Amino acid sequence: MKRLPTYGFLLFILLAMGCFFVYPIYHTVREAFTKPGGGFTLEYIGQIFGNPLYREGLGNALKMAAGSTLGALLLALPLALLSARFAFPGKALLGALVLVPLILPPFVGTIGVKQILGQHGALNALLMPSQVASGYPADWLGHGRLLGVILMNALHLYPILYLNITASLANLDPALDEAAENLGCPPWRRFWRITLPLAMPGLFAGASIVFIWGFTELGVPLMFDFPRVTPVQIFDGIKEIGGNPLPYALVAIMLVASLLLFLLSKCLFGRSDFAGTGRASMAAQTPTLKGARGWLATAAFSSIILLAVLPHCGVTLTSLATDWNDTVLPSGFTLQHYRDALSHGLTVPSIINSLKYAGLATALDVVLGVTIAWIVVRTRLPGRHLLDALAMLPIAVPGLVLAFGYLAMTREGQPFHWLIGANEDPYWIIVIAYAIRRLPYVVRSASAGLQQTSVSLEEAAQNLGCSPFRTLCRITLPLIAANLIAGALLAFSFGMLEVSDSLILAQKGEHFPITKAIYNLNGALGNGEALASALGVWAMVFLSITLLGTGLLLGKKMGALFRA
Amino acid sequence: MVSIQIRHLTKHFGSTLALDDVNLTIESGEMFFLLGPSGCGKTTLLRHIAGFYTPDQGQLLFDQRDITNLPPHKRNTAMMFQSYALWPHLTVGENVAFGLEERKLPRAQIDSRVQESLQMVRLGHLADRKINQLSGGQQQRVALARSLAVRPDALLLDEPLSNLDAKLRLEMRSEIRRICKEFGVTAVYVTHDQKEALHLADRLAVMEKGAISQIGTPRDIFRSPRSASVAAFIGEANFLPAHFLASTGPGPLATARTAHGLFTGRLTDPTWHPSPGEPVQLCLRPEALRLSDQPDLPNRIGGRLIDSIYLGELAQYAVQDPAGTTFHVSELNPALLRPADQSVVSLTAAPDDVMILRA
């Protein structure tokens, strides 16, 4: 009787996920394995592996992923251990600043990095003025620029690992460590035998997300003019999407590789996350590092953060510079670029577009996310586990794959062509793309809230005469409001920063979201980079405010958002 | 307030049988206790009355009205949760007002009812506090005030005192009974604490494995348990195997033969008429046994004194008979403590205190 509407929701959500998550993937994969006349074929996959260019692209993508993960791990692990184990001067502030890299789309940061590390950049001007003068300065970004791409990714992605590791360290019962100490295990051995193995699930969960992210990164290699990597090859292939099945095959290969990795991490560390064995029963002791050692810890933290904000500084300076070539700092400052950027025909509409796309997608995510979390946490409906898995899976599926699938399934003659408005307006498909990709964050935060809220609080309301729907409004939603706002903020800011859907789905200038506008401005002749940077700074300010809010609302629980 | 009738209530959780054909009538205005070890189904039964569970089979009636399929918010019961379930985002006053707002009472009436309920639990001055600023005992009272403010047809209490410390628990016990009786509300109270039940209940039901073992007044249940399991759950009990001889009278008195000779005892179940020679059990409460050095007594168990414990208001002794069975004895207000010196002693009990139960 009361289950009927719940079944309705369940069916509706499964249908929506089927249409806009499973179907686009299926559509892409099918094209990759279908002969022109119909029938199964492995020919295209074979062609990919037979073509040295594509092989090199895949190899580079793997290098990009492995390098980014390793780099992020090297940055994140020491910081996470320091912050979980010790108190030191300025810890609270530094802990918040660690998240700074998340506020800038990495491909915008690329502009800044090129200004600083490029052949005519600030570093060369600082270190080797003589070589600059002679015209043959060092190329820090390395041959083929892969190193630059990896550096940029690592600097952008290490906060995700940091959050995951600190969250899993914070959840450890200090008694586990004390028991080892009590049995005579010295500190360093305790770290290797107890702490690290117990933190492994969090570490691996974060690392697999960073790896997939790095594997499918489109914006950064694109901005570094590094074409021989699979994501860029797919992006270039879109122009010929009608007749050429090879982009489909490339996407299918990326998807399989990502899913294999995701499954591997699930199998290795299970879904249980050791949490059951080791919930903290008491607060962990964090001894304060005194004197020089304390300041050393502060310095370590600060220097990594400084390194991580280099791109941001570069972007900010570029946006303010009259001219910046072969000098440590720009030779003059101006606000002209901000005026130019605002008066450019692309800018204002793109900001409005992004606000509309991200705002609507967030609203959709909140409604869907609360319903999914409620069904998964509060009901015993058969099929709720499938729902949970489906809702979390977009974290493991590369944005590029989905974007490609959306593009393919809304082409003329395809079943979802009706979603494209007049004048090729991709409004609804972009909103759906944004919403599906960010859904995991909202579901995660909502179900975390529901799990912390005792069912008896809801039962007490029903018992006092409150109908189930009113109970949701008066009791449940207010109690999980902080979680919901945090999840929504995250969904919104990541929507504003979206790269792959935006670059691929928006084809006409008047439909560009802000990221594609930045990309296009950057390519403009003359002061393009400065204009793009000016717009990037605007996005940065905006996102730092939303992320700061998220951090305040969620505290340590924020790490849980970046897990699947 | 209503009378509650439960007819053939059966509930499965997966393959576990949680309630097994439960039949029960709770009178209007009665304070009724559901008592039993954890996992016996008492909370499950209470949640059926509240409407959080729907039974697989059977019926629930409030005053002859079938409410088996009525959703919880239309039943007008008020439940006090073990965790209190006070909403942390509302103040004390808002928590108490919640149910009244749901009943769409005029504001003025809500305000006066909230004040009245809070005064009843002696917290009138704390209406504007947040829940997390209250102590455990205060939270417990707010939960009670919230339940009673809506003038429920039935008050359902799920181990309401289990989160309080021992002293506060004693204080709140009497307080709950006073308030319930003042309101004249029908109350169903779940607990595993037999002292609480004996103290407060008008009547109580002992449950075991999803079924009701016995229903009666506290004195009934304590003095005349119908089965060994009820006897063992309420109070302490020593058991002695025996063979029934004959009903001798007056009334329920009968004789049985044991390894310690002939015993005269009382049949606790008036509907049960064992045949001569049938195996039975004798149940002897520690406080009904008397320790003595005399060898020649009726209803006598002989053994050696193997343990003695001094507890202030009483002394506890353990006596082992030649067969190796240990009997526990307690002596109220002991003037002196006998040492556990293996000396030969006798235990004896009045015929009325020897309960004859099914083996």
PDB file of C-alpha atoms in Angstrom, chain B residues 98-346:
ATOM      1  CA  PHE B  98       5.325  18.839  17.139  1.00  0.00           C
ATOM      2  CA  GLY B  99       2.531  16.317  17.560  1.00  0.00           C
ATOM      3  CA  LEU B 100       0.039  19.073  18.417  1.00  0.00           C
ATOM      4  CA  GLU B 101       0.969  21.002  15.279  1.00  0.00           C
ATOM      5  CA  GLU B 102       0.404  17.846  13.245  1.00  0.00           C
ATOM      6  CA  ARG B 103      -3.073  17.657  14.807  1.00  0.00           C
ATOM      7  CA  LYS B 104      -3.645  21.276  13.688  1.00  0.00           C
ATOM      8  CA  LEU B 105      -4.583  22.595  17.105  1.00  0.00           C
ATOM      9  CA  PRO B 106      -4.901  26.394  17.455  1.00  0.00           C
ATOM     10  CA  ARG B 107      -1.635  28.071  18.474  1.00  0.00           C
ATOM     11  CA  ALA B 108      -2.852  29.240  21.885  1.00  0.00           C
ATOM     12  CA  GLN B 109      -3.951  25.760  22.808  1.00  0.00           C
ATOM     13  CA  ILE B 110      -0.640  24.297  21.617  1.00  0.00           C
ATOM     14  CA  ASP B 111       1.303  26.736  23.795  1.00  0.00           C
ATOM     15  CA  SER B 112      -0.714  25.986  26.899  1.00  0.00           C
ATOM     16  CA  ARG B 113      -0.577  22.222  26.300  1.00  0.00           C
ATOM     17  CA  VAL B 114       3.226  22.378  25.845  1.00  0.00           C
ATOM     18  CA  GLN B 115       3.635  24.305  29.095  1.00  0.00           C
ATOM     19  CA  GLU B 116       1.305  21.936  30.917  1.00  0.00           C
ATOM     20  CA  SER B 117       3.142  18.835  29.676  1.00  0.00           C
ATOM     21  CA  LEU B 118       6.550  20.255  30.490  1.00  0.00           C
ATOM     22  CA  GLN B 119       5.399  21.228  33.959  1.00  0.00           C
ATOM     23  CA  MET B 120       4.059  17.739  34.466  1.00  0.00           C
ATOM     24  CA  VAL B 121       7.610  16.415  33.991  1.00  0.00           C
ATOM     25  CA  ARG B 122       9.044  19.376  35.957  1.00  0.00           C
ATOM     26  CA  LEU B 123      10.869  20.960  33.019  1.00  0.00           C
ATOM     27  CA  GLY B 124       8.644  24.010  32.499  1.00  0.00           C
ATOM     28  CA  HIS B 125      11.642  26.336  32.630  1.00  0.00           C
ATOM     29  CA  LEU B 126      13.617  24.610  29.862  1.00  0.00           C
ATOM     30  CA  ALA B 127      11.274  25.044  26.872  1.00  0.00           C
ATOM     31  CA  ASP B 128      13.783  27.115  24.888  1.00  0.00           C
ATOM     32  CA  ARG B 129      16.766  24.832  25.400  1.00  0.00           C
ATOM     33  CA  LYS B 130      18.304  22.801  22.598  1.00  0.00           C
ATOM     34  CA  ILE B 131      18.136  19.036  23.051  1.00  0.00           C
ATOM     35  CA  ASN B 132      21.905  18.595  23.287  1.00  0.00           C
ATOM     36  CA  GLN B 133      22.008  20.997  26.247  1.00  0.00           C
ATOM     37  CA  LEU B 134      19.992  18.561  28.378  1.00  0.00           C
ATOM     38  CA  SER B 135      21.180  15.757  30.606  1.00  0.00           C
ATOM     39  CA  GLY B 136      20.073  12.169  30.000  1.00  0.00           C
ATOM     40  CA  GLY B 137      17.386  12.336  32.665  1.00  0.00           C
ATOM     41  CA  GLN B 138      16.025  15.608  31.313  1.00  0.00           C
ATOM     42  CA  GLN B 139      15.914  14.225  27.781  1.00  0.00           C
ATOM     43  CA  GLN B 140      13.980  11.266  29.055  1.00  0.00           C
ATOM     44  CA  ARG B 141      11.399  13.579  30.600  1.00  0.00           C
ATOM     45  CA  VAL B 142      11.110  15.667  27.426  1.00  0.00           C
ATOM     46  CA  ALA B 143      10.410  12.456  25.520  1.00  0.00           C
ATOM     47  CA  LEU B 144       7.691  11.595  28.011  1.00  0.00           C
ATOM     48  CA  ALA B 145       6.207  15.097  27.790  1.00  0.00           C
ATOM     49  CA  ARG B 146       6.237  14.940  23.981  1.00  0.00           C
ATOM     50  CA  SER B 147       4.381  11.632  24.062  1.00  0.00           C
ATOM     51  CA  LEU B 148       1.762  12.734  26.553  1.00  0.00           C
ATOM     52  CA  ALA B 149       1.138  16.191  25.088  1.00  0.00           C
ATOM     53  CA  VAL B 150      -0.881  14.698  22.231  1.00  0.00           C
ATOM     54  CA  ARG B 151      -3.188  12.875  24.689  1.00  0.00           C
ATOM     55  CA  PRO B 152      -2.537   9.535  22.996  1.00  0.00           C
ATOM     56  CA  ASP B 153      -4.986   6.644  23.053  1.00  0.00           C
ATOM     57  CA  ALA B 154      -2.078   4.461  24.081  1.00  0.00           C
ATOM     58  CA  LEU B 155       1.391   5.247  25.366  1.00  0.00           C
ATOM     59  CA  LEU B 156       4.072   2.844  24.134  1.00  0.00           C
ATOM     60  CA  LEU B 157       7.345   2.740  26.054  1.00  0.00           C
ATOM     61  CA  ASP B 158      10.359   0.918  24.624  1.00  0.00           C
ATOM     62  CA  GLU B 159      12.853   0.349  27.453  1.00  0.00           C
ATOM     63  CA  PRO B 160      12.637   4.035  28.327  1.00  0.00           C
ATOM     64  CA  LEU B 161      14.944   3.805  31.335  1.00  0.00           C
ATOM     65  CA  SER B 162      17.759   1.691  29.919  1.00  0.00           C
ATOM     66  CA  ASN B 163      19.967   4.695  29.111  1.00  0.00           C
ATOM     67  CA  LEU B 164      19.856   6.169  32.621  1.00  0.00           C
ATOM     68  CA  ASP B 165      22.173   5.509  35.527  1.00  0.00           C
ATOM     69  CA  ALA B 166      20.928   3.287  38.354  1.00  0.00           C
ATOM     70  CA  LYS B 167      19.872   6.034  40.771  1.00  0.00           C
ATOM     71  CA  LEU B 168      18.039   8.117  38.171  1.00  0.00           C
ATOM     72  CA  ARG B 169      16.335   4.981  36.909  1.00  0.00           C
ATOM     73  CA  LEU B 170      14.771   4.378  40.325  1.00  0.00           C
ATOM     74  CA  GLU B 171      13.592   7.985  40.501  1.00  0.00           C
ATOM     75  CA  MET B 172      12.065   7.975  37.005  1.00  0.00           C
ATOM     76  CA  ARG B 173      10.328   4.656  37.566  1.00  0.00           C
ATOM     77  CA  SER B 174       7.934   6.073  40.120  1.00  0.00           C
ATOM     78  CA  GLU B 175       7.673   9.288  38.127  1.00  0.00           C
ATOM     79  CA  ILE B 176       6.470   7.446  35.013  1.00  0.00           C
ATOM     80  CA  ARG B 177       3.871   5.502  36.936  1.00  0.00           C
ATOM     81  CA  ARG B 178       2.618   8.652  38.669  1.00  0.00           C
ATOM     82  CA  ILE B 179       2.284  10.539  35.376  1.00  0.00           C
ATOM     83  CA  CYS B 180       0.639   7.663  33.494  1.00  0.00           C
ATOM     84  CA  LYS B 181      -1.892   7.129  36.234  1.00  0.00           C
ATOM     85  CA  GLU B 182      -2.591  10.873  36.423  1.00  0.00           C
ATOM     86  CA  PHE B 183      -3.333  10.890  32.679  1.00  0.00           C
ATOM     87  CA  GLY B 184      -5.193   7.595  32.955  1.00  0.00           C
ATOM     88  CA  VAL B 185      -3.520   6.504  29.708  1.00  0.00           C
ATOM     89  CA  THR B 186      -3.305   2.902  28.504  1.00  0.00           C
ATOM     90  CA  ALA B 187       0.418   2.157  28.626  1.00  0.00           C
ATOM     91  CA  VAL B 188       2.381  -0.693  27.097  1.00  0.00           C
ATOM     92  CA  TYR B 189       5.869  -0.887  28.492  1.00  0.00           C
ATOM     93  CA  VAL B 190       8.679  -3.056  27.141  1.00  0.00           C
ATOM     94  CA  THR B 191      11.567  -3.980  29.378  1.00  0.00           C
ATOM     95  CA  HIS B 192      13.971  -6.780  30.224  1.00  0.00           C
ATOM     96  CA  ASP B 193      14.335  -5.460  33.784  1.00  0.00           C
ATOM     97  CA  GLN B 194      12.108  -7.614  36.013  1.00  0.00           C
ATOM     98  CA  LYS B 195      12.398  -5.204  38.959  1.00  0.00           C
ATOM     99  CA  GLU B 196      10.960  -2.425  36.791  1.00  0.00           C
ATOM    100  CA  ALA B 197       8.109  -4.677  35.730  1.00  0.00           C
ATOM    101  CA  LEU B 198       7.283  -5.936  39.219  1.00  0.00           C
ATOM    102  CA  HIS B 199       7.384  -2.407  40.554  1.00  0.00           C
ATOM    103  CA  LEU B 200       5.225  -0.675  37.964  1.00  0.00           C
ATOM    104  CA  ALA B 201       2.992  -3.155  36.205  1.00  0.00           C
ATOM    105  CA  ASP B 202      -0.724  -3.649  36.726  1.00  0.00           C
ATOM    106  CA  ARG B 203      -0.314  -6.807  34.702  1.00  0.00           C
ATOM    107  CA  LEU B 204       2.502  -8.218  32.656  1.00  0.00           C
ATOM    108  CA  ALA B 205       3.215 -10.751  29.945  1.00  0.00           C
ATOM    109  CA  VAL B 206       6.409 -12.808  29.921  1.00  0.00           C
ATOM    110  CA  MET B 207       7.552 -13.527  26.373  1.00  0.00           C
ATOM    111  CA  GLU B 208       9.919 -16.130  25.050  1.00  0.00           C
ATOM    112  CA  LYS B 209      10.904 -16.964  21.457  1.00  0.00           C
ATOM    113  CA  GLY B 210       8.167 -14.811  19.958  1.00  0.00           C
ATOM    114  CA  ALA B 211       5.361 -16.278  22.042  1.00  0.00           C
ATOM    115  CA  ILE B 212       3.711 -15.319  25.312  1.00  0.00           C
ATOM    116  CA  SER B 213       4.564 -17.739  28.126  1.00  0.00           C
ATOM    117  CA  GLN B 214       2.342 -16.301  30.838  1.00  0.00           C
ATOM    118  CA  ILE B 215       0.125 -13.304  31.560  1.00  0.00           C
ATOM    119  CA  GLY B 216      -0.758 -12.096  35.055  1.00  0.00           C
ATOM    120  CA  THR B 217      -0.243  -9.630  37.873  1.00  0.00           C
ATOM    121  CA  PRO B 218       3.315  -9.245  39.184  1.00  0.00           C
ATOM    122  CA  ARG B 219       2.387 -11.306  42.258  1.00  0.00           C
ATOM    123  CA  ASP B 220       0.805 -14.033  40.117  1.00  0.00           C
ATOM    124  CA  ILE B 221       3.838 -14.357  37.933  1.00  0.00           C
ATOM    125  CA  PHE B 222       6.341 -14.267  40.745  1.00  0.00           C
ATOM    126  CA  ARG B 223       4.464 -16.560  43.114  1.00  0.00           C
ATOM    127  CA  SER B 224       2.926 -18.910  40.591  1.00  0.00           C
ATOM    128  CA  PRO B 225       5.016 -19.240  37.454  1.00  0.00           C
ATOM    129  CA  ARG B 226       3.511 -21.862  35.180  1.00  0.00           C
ATOM    130  CA  SER B 227       6.800 -22.973  33.665  1.00  0.00           C
ATOM    131  CA  ALA B 228      10.423 -23.367  34.657  1.00  0.00           C
ATOM    132  CA  SER B 229      11.503 -20.730  32.143  1.00  0.00           C
ATOM    133  CA  VAL B 230       9.171 -18.084  33.582  1.00  0.00           C
ATOM    134  CA  ALA B 231      10.280 -19.013  37.104  1.00  0.00           C
ATOM    135  CA  ALA B 232      13.910 -18.686  36.084  1.00  0.00           C
ATOM    136  CA  PHE B 233      13.408 -15.377  34.263  1.00  0.00           C
ATOM    137  CA  ILE B 234      11.470 -13.656  37.057  1.00  0.00           C
ATOM    138  CA  GLY B 235      13.497 -13.831  40.234  1.00  0.00           C
ATOM    139  CA  GLU B 236      16.022 -16.544  40.984  1.00  0.00           C
ATOM    140  CA  ALA B 237      15.180 -20.208  41.216  1.00  0.00           C
ATOM    141  CA  ASN B 238      16.606 -23.557  42.393  1.00  0.00           C
ATOM    142  CA  PHE B 239      15.228 -26.616  40.633  1.00  0.00           C
ATOM    143  CA  LEU B 240      14.862 -30.102  41.999  1.00  0.00           C
ATOM    144  CA  PRO B 241      13.670 -33.031  39.842  1.00  0.00           C
ATOM    145  CA  ALA B 242      10.826 -35.108  41.367  1.00  0.00           C
ATOM    146  CA  HIS B 243       8.043 -37.596  40.680  1.00  0.00           C
ATOM    147  CA  PHE B 244       4.484 -36.571  41.385  1.00  0.00           C
ATOM    148  CA  LEU B 245       2.685 -38.540  44.076  1.00  0.00           C
ATOM    149  CA  ALA B 246      -0.752 -37.154  44.784  1.00  0.00           C
ATOM    150  CA  SER B 247      -2.837 -34.056  45.329  1.00  0.00           C
ATOM    151  CA  THR B 248      -3.369 -33.847  49.041  1.00  0.00           C
ATOM    152  CA  GLY B 249      -5.054 -30.507  49.570  1.00  0.00           C
ATOM    153  CA  PRO B 250      -6.065 -28.209  51.010  1.00  0.00           C
ATOM    154  CA  GLY B 251      -6.350 -26.412  47.668  1.00  0.00           C
ATOM    155  CA  PRO B 252      -3.407 -26.838  45.307  1.00  0.00           C
ATOM    156  CA  LEU B 253      -1.145 -28.600  47.811  1.00  0.00           C
ATOM    157  CA  ALA B 254       0.365 -31.896  46.614  1.00  0.00           C
ATOM    158  CA  THR B 255       3.240 -34.266  47.351  1.00  0.00           C
ATOM    159  CA  ALA B 256       6.193 -35.397  45.241  1.00  0.00           C
ATOM    160  CA  ARG B 257       9.142 -37.725  45.789  1.00  0.00           C
ATOM    161  CA  THR B 258      12.705 -36.444  45.314  1.00  0.00           C
ATOM    162  CA  ALA B 259      16.229 -37.687  45.968  1.00  0.00           C
ATOM    163  CA  HIS B 260      15.906 -35.789  49.255  1.00  0.00           C
ATOM    164  CA  GLY B 261      12.757 -37.600  50.282  1.00  0.00           C
ATOM    165  CA  LEU B 262       9.134 -36.570  50.251  1.00  0.00           C
ATOM    166  CA  PHE B 263       8.232 -32.899  49.549  1.00  0.00           C
ATOM    167  CA  THR B 264       4.936 -31.118  50.014  1.00  0.00           C
ATOM    168  CA  GLY B 265       4.437 -28.284  47.540  1.00  0.00           C
ATOM    169  CA  ARG B 266       1.933 -26.238  45.586  1.00  0.00           C
ATOM    170  CA  LEU B 267       0.697 -26.784  42.013  1.00  0.00           C
ATOM    171  CA  THR B 268       1.015 -23.346  40.354  1.00  0.00           C
ATOM    172  CA  ASP B 269      -1.191 -24.121  37.347  1.00  0.00           C
ATOM    173  CA  PRO B 270      -4.775 -24.831  38.447  1.00  0.00           C
ATOM    174  CA  THR B 271      -5.586 -26.316  35.039  1.00  0.00           C
ATOM    175  CA  TRP B 272      -2.856 -28.937  35.285  1.00  0.00           C
ATOM    176  CA  HIS B 273      -3.497 -32.293  36.969  1.00  0.00           C
ATOM    177  CA  PRO B 274      -0.396 -34.479  36.808  1.00  0.00           C
ATOM    178  CA  SER B 275      -0.882 -38.224  37.226  1.00  0.00           C
ATOM    179  CA  PRO B 276       0.909 -40.145  39.979  1.00  0.00           C
ATOM    180  CA  GLY B 277       4.461 -41.084  39.001  1.00  0.00           C
ATOM    181  CA  GLU B 278       4.697 -38.333  36.358  1.00  0.00           C
ATOM    182  CA  PRO B 279       8.101 -36.555  36.382  1.00  0.00           C
ATOM    183  CA  VAL B 280       7.831 -32.942  37.643  1.00  0.00           C
ATOM    184  CA  GLN B 281      10.150 -30.149  38.784  1.00  0.00           C
ATOM    185  CA  LEU B 282      10.180 -28.451  42.139  1.00  0.00           C
ATOM    186  CA  CYS B 283      11.108 -24.776  42.114  1.00  0.00           C
ATOM    187  CA  LEU B 284      12.494 -23.180  45.262  1.00  0.00           C
ATOM    188  CA  ARG B 285      13.337 -19.464  45.472  1.00  0.00           C
ATOM    189  CA  PRO B 286      16.565 -18.654  47.388  1.00  0.00           C
ATOM    190  CA  GLU B 287      14.678 -16.315  49.693  1.00  0.00           C
ATOM    191  CA  ALA B 288      12.102 -19.021  50.437  1.00  0.00           C
ATOM    192  CA  LEU B 289      14.772 -21.443  51.639  1.00  0.00           C
ATOM    193  CA  ARG B 290      15.937 -21.382  55.242  1.00  0.00           C
ATOM    194  CA  LEU B 291      19.377 -22.513  56.371  1.00  0.00           C
ATOM    195  CA  SER B 292      19.375 -24.653  59.504  1.00  0.00           C
ATOM    196  CA  ASP B 293      21.509 -27.156  61.416  1.00  0.00           C
ATOM    197  CA  GLN B 294      18.575 -29.350  62.402  1.00  0.00           C
ATOM    198  CA  PRO B 295      18.695 -32.694  60.577  1.00  0.00           C
ATOM    199  CA  ASP B 296      15.028 -33.549  60.983  1.00  0.00           C
ATOM    200  CA  LEU B 297      12.715 -31.188  59.046  1.00  0.00           C
ATOM    201  CA  PRO B 298       9.921 -31.474  56.478  1.00  0.00           C
ATOM    202  CA  ASN B 299      10.837 -30.484  52.890  1.00  0.00           C
ATOM    203  CA  ARG B 300      14.505 -30.872  53.751  1.00  0.00           C
ATOM    204  CA  ILE B 301      17.563 -30.768  51.490  1.00  0.00           C
ATOM    205  CA  GLY B 302      20.819 -31.868  53.110  1.00  0.00           C
ATOM    206  CA  GLY B 303      24.233 -30.740  51.887  1.00  0.00           C
ATOM    207  CA  ARG B 304      27.514 -28.985  52.627  1.00  0.00           C
ATOM    208  CA  LEU B 305      27.932 -25.208  52.830  1.00  0.00           C
ATOM    209  CA  ILE B 306      30.437 -24.405  50.048  1.00  0.00           C
ATOM    210  CA  ASP B 307      30.175 -20.637  49.563  1.00  0.00           C
ATOM    211  CA  SER B 308      28.985 -17.578  51.466  1.00  0.00           C
ATOM    212  CA  ILE B 309      28.760 -13.972  50.309  1.00  0.00           C
ATOM    213  CA  TYR B 310      27.884 -10.931  52.398  1.00  0.00           C
ATOM    214  CA  LEU B 311      25.885  -8.257  50.520  1.00  0.00           C
ATOM    215  CA  GLY B 312      24.769  -5.964  53.320  1.00  0.00           C
ATOM    216  CA  GLU B 313      21.027  -6.297  53.217  1.00  0.00           C
ATOM    217  CA  LEU B 314      21.346 -10.031  52.627  1.00  0.00           C
ATOM    218  CA  ALA B 315      23.729 -12.927  52.817  1.00  0.00           C
ATOM    219  CA  GLN B 316      23.979 -15.480  49.981  1.00  0.00           C
ATOM    220  CA  TYR B 317      24.962 -19.076  50.611  1.00  0.00           C
ATOM    221  CA  ALA B 318      25.593 -21.962  48.267  1.00  0.00           C
ATOM    222  CA  VAL B 319      24.862 -25.497  49.461  1.00  0.00           C
ATOM    223  CA  GLN B 320      25.897 -28.592  47.518  1.00  0.00           C
ATOM    224  CA  ASP B 321      23.969 -31.839  47.944  1.00  0.00           C
ATOM    225  CA  PRO B 322      25.618 -35.318  47.696  1.00  0.00           C
ATOM    226  CA  ALA B 323      24.592 -35.569  44.024  1.00  0.00           C
ATOM    227  CA  GLY B 324      26.578 -32.392  43.243  1.00  0.00           C
ATOM    228  CA  THR B 325      23.607 -30.032  42.635  1.00  0.00           C
ATOM    229  CA  THR B 326      24.148 -26.538  44.048  1.00  0.00           C
ATOM    230  CA  PHE B 327      21.295 -24.669  45.799  1.00  0.00           C
ATOM    231  CA  HIS B 328      21.350 -20.941  46.422  1.00  0.00           C
ATOM    232  CA  VAL B 329      19.911 -19.535  49.625  1.00  0.00           C
ATOM    233  CA  SER B 330      19.568 -15.941  50.712  1.00  0.00           C
ATOM    234  CA  GLU B 331      19.010 -14.689  54.191  1.00  0.00           C
ATOM    235  CA  LEU B 332      17.606 -11.191  54.703  1.00  0.00           C
ATOM    236  CA  ASN B 333      19.118  -8.821  57.235  1.00  0.00           C
ATOM    237  CA  PRO B 334      21.855 -11.250  58.305  1.00  0.00           C
ATOM    238  CA  ALA B 335      23.164 -10.629  61.803  1.00  0.00           C
ATOM    239  CA  LEU B 336      26.221 -12.749  61.196  1.00  0.00           C
ATOM    240  CA  LEU B 337      27.786 -14.579  58.232  1.00  0.00           C
ATOM    241  CA  ARG B 338      28.435 -18.294  58.397  1.00  0.00           C
ATOM    242  CA  PRO B 339      31.838 -19.268  57.017  1.00  0.00           C
ATOM    243  CA  ALA B 340      31.928 -21.509  53.941  1.00  0.00           C
ATOM    244  CA  ASP B 341      33.438 -24.336  55.934  1.00  0.00           C
ATOM    245  CA  GLN B 342      31.953 -27.413  54.228  1.00  0.00           C
ATOM    246  CA  SER B 343      29.854 -28.081  57.334  1.00  0.00           C
ATOM    247  CA  VAL B 344      26.758 -30.250  56.937  1.00  0.00           C
ATOM    248  CA  VAL B 345      23.587 -28.127  56.888  1.00  0.00           C
ATOM    249  CA  SER B 346      19.892 -28.445  56.077  1.00  0.00           C
TER     250      SER B 346
END
